[in-house]
Amino acid sequence: DVKVTQSSRYLVKRTGEKVFLECVQDMDHENMFWYRQDPGLGLRLIYFSYDVKMKEKGDIPEGYSVSREKKERFSLILESASTNQTSMYLCASTYVNTGELFFGEGSRLTVL
Amino acid sequence: DAKTTQPTSMDCAEGRAANLPCNHSTISGNEYVYWYRQIHSQGPQYIIHGLKNNETNEMASLIITEDRKSSTLILPHATLRDTAVYYCIVRVDTTGNQFYFGTGTSLTVIP
């Protein structure tokens, strides 16, 4: 069974803290994505990567960075968390040139 | 990538067919139509996709109009577990192209 695993289902952090959200896939997928999901706004793309050490900005990259040192792992970093980054974060992966995304279960982050 | 328009919400009686429409009037010739769904508190799940022809798999059927400006996802015998948000996406299958999920249609299957 294919699997995308996100490191934490629920996190509570304080304003100004550095936050790492980890995502690992076991399908040898080239492409990986980070989305955030907020009520009424749907899923919005933060960053994506189509190869190791490659990254592309999505629609809302401000306040975030990413790291892809290994093919299977894509990390989302909040350098200095703010309350407006309280959200559900979803990681996904796919083979190159296909549209079948595989999603993780999501990480619900609360920033106090 | 073309944008899509879906109704905000729909109801369907359990055991009946659920027909979820999607309008994509500006779709281009090489864009696929994808459908995903998201059950509460889970990540979205791929359902089906197609380019021109109608498609069927174990989960659903996808009907694309001849002019490709709209499509319908059909769940033939809806169950309570089909209650979810359904997203219609159009996309060229090229590396680097994004998936625009929008806000989808919230389907409620009623006992």
Coordinates of C-alpha atoms in Angstrom, one line a residue, chain A:
Chain A
D1 CA 0.0 0.0 0.0
V2 CA 1.3 3.4 -0.9
K3 CA 1.9 5.7 2.0
V4 CA 2.5 9.4 2.7
T5 CA 3.4 9.9 6.4
Q6 CA 3.3 13.3 8.2
S7 CA 5.3 13.4 11.4
S8 CA 2.7 15.0 13.7
R9 CA -1.1 15.0 13.5
Y10 CA -1.5 17.8 16.0
L11 CA 1.0 20.4 17.1
V12 CA 0.7 23.5 19.4
K13 CA 3.4 26.1 19.2
R14 CA 4.0 29.6 20.4
T15 CA 4.4 32.7 18.3
G16 CA 8.0 33.1 17.2
E17 CA 8.9 29.5 17.5
K18 CA 10.5 27.6 14.6
V19 CA 8.3 24.8 13.4
F20 CA 9.3 21.8 11.3
L21 CA 6.6 19.7 9.6
E22 CA 8.0 16.5 8.1
C23 CA 6.6 14.4 5.3
V24 CA 7.9 11.0 4.1
Q25 CA 6.6 9.0 1.1
D26 CA 7.5 5.4 0.3
M27 CA 6.5 5.4 -3.4
D28 CA 9.7 6.7 -5.0
H29 CA 7.7 9.7 -6.2
E30 CA 9.5 12.6 -7.8
N31 CA 7.0 15.3 -7.0
M32 CA 6.0 16.4 -3.5
F33 CA 3.7 19.2 -2.4
W34 CA 2.8 21.2 0.7
Y35 CA -0.7 22.6 1.0
R36 CA -2.6 24.4 3.8
Q37 CA -6.3 24.1 4.2
D38 CA -8.5 26.7 5.9
P39 CA -12.3 26.9 6.2
G40 CA -13.8 28.6 3.1
L41 CA -10.5 28.8 1.3
G42 CA -10.0 25.2 0.2
L43 CA -6.5 23.9 -0.3
R44 CA -3.8 26.4 -1.2
L45 CA -0.4 25.4 -2.4
I46 CA 2.6 26.6 -0.4
Y47 CA 5.6 25.0 -2.1
F48 CA 6.3 22.0 -4.3
S49 CA 9.3 20.1 -5.4
Y50 CA 9.9 17.9 -8.5
D51 CA 13.3 16.7 -7.6
V52 CA 15.8 16.4 -4.8
K53 CA 17.1 19.9 -3.8
M54 CA 14.6 21.5 -6.2
K55 CA 11.7 23.7 -4.9
E56 CA 9.1 25.9 -6.5
K57 CA 6.9 28.5 -4.8
G58 CA 3.2 27.9 -4.8
D59 CA 0.5 30.5 -4.3
I60 CA 1.3 31.4 -0.6
P61 CA 5.0 30.8 0.1
E62 CA 5.4 33.8 2.4
G63 CA 6.5 32.9 5.9
Y64 CA 7.4 29.3 4.9
S65 CA 10.5 27.5 3.5
V66 CA 11.0 23.9 2.5
S67 CA 13.8 21.4 2.3
R68 CA 14.2 18.3 0.1
E69 CA 17.5 16.7 0.8
K70 CA 16.3 13.2 0.0
K71 CA 13.8 12.0 -2.5
E72 CA 11.4 10.5 0.0
R73 CA 11.4 13.4 2.4
F74 CA 9.9 17.0 2.1
S75 CA 10.0 19.3 5.0
L76 CA 8.0 22.5 5.6
I77 CA 9.6 25.0 7.9
L78 CA 8.0 28.0 9.6
E79 CA 10.9 30.1 10.6
S80 CA 9.0 32.2 13.1
A81 CA 5.5 30.9 13.6
S82 CA 2.6 33.4 13.7
T83 CA -1.0 33.0 14.7
N84 CA -2.2 33.4 11.1
Q85 CA -0.3 30.2 10.3
T86 CA -2.7 28.2 12.5
S87 CA -4.1 25.8 9.9
M88 CA -4.3 22.2 8.6
Y89 CA -1.1 21.3 6.6
L90 CA -1.3 18.6 4.0
C91 CA 1.6 16.9 2.2
A92 CA 1.2 15.1 -1.1
S93 CA 3.3 13.3 -3.6
T94 CA 3.0 12.0 -7.2
Y95 CA 4.9 10.5 -10.0
V96 CA 6.2 12.9 -12.6
N97 CA 3.7 13.9 -15.2
T98 CA 0.7 12.2 -13.5
G99 CA -2.2 13.8 -11.6
E100 CA -2.8 11.1 -9.1
L101 CA -1.8 12.8 -5.9
F102 CA -1.4 10.8 -2.7
F103 CA -2.0 12.8 0.5
G104 CA -0.9 12.3 4.0
E105 CA -3.4 12.5 6.9
G106 CA -2.6 16.1 7.6
S107 CA -0.9 18.1 10.5
R108 CA -3.1 20.4 12.4
L109 CA -1.0 23.3 13.7
T110 CA -2.1 25.7 16.3
V111 CA 0.0 28.8 17.0
L112 CA -0.7 30.6 20.3

